[in-house]
Amino acid sequence: MDLLDLQCDTVLKQKYVDVGVPDFLPVSSQREVSKLILRSCKNSCDAMFGSTYVCEQFFSRMKINKTALRSRLTDEHLRATLRLATTRDCMPNVDGLVSAKLSQMSGQKHE
């Protein structure tokens, strides 16, 4: 977040344009900016490893679902099976769905 604030600061942008690169940041400020950049890179790397784990977990589940016993799965079946396998704690709201459904008795019209 600090790096984003630094990039969007119009006062700093104008100072950079006015004085140029060598005089823009004193040594102490350069260290702070370096820390911000390193922190941003670290966060990017952390996110990359987290998404790698999710991908590997997904392919592992796909391999389990595409066994020789399930060779008749179509792409649509596989997509639905993987969606169910990768969804966590998905509980349907049956009461909400039933109450939202408008029932119509046979021979009667609903207004």
Coordinates of C-alpha atoms in Angstrom, one line a residue, residues 9 12 20 24 30 42 46 52 54 59 61 72 80 87-89 92-95 105:
D9 CA 1.8 11.3 -4.8
L12 CA 6.7 13.9 -5.2
G20 CA 16.0 15.4 -11.4
F24 CA 15.4 13.7 -5.8
Q30 CA 16.3 6.0 -0.7
K42 CA 8.2 -10.2 -1.4
D46 CA 4.3 -15.0 -1.6
T52 CA 1.1 -22.5 -7.3
V54 CA -3.8 -24.0 -5.6
F59 CA -4.5 -30.8 -11.0
R61 CA -8.0 -33.5 -8.0
R72 CA -16.5 -41.7 -20.0
A80 CA -18.7 -29.8 -13.0
T87 CA -15.4 -25.6 -3.7
R88 CA -15.0 -25.2 0.1
D89 CA -17.9 -25.2 2.5
P92 CA -27.0 -24.4 -0.6
N93 CA -29.6 -22.0 0.8
V94 CA -32.5 -24.3 0.2
D95 CA -34.9 -22.3 2.3
M105 CA -51.3 -24.6 -8.5

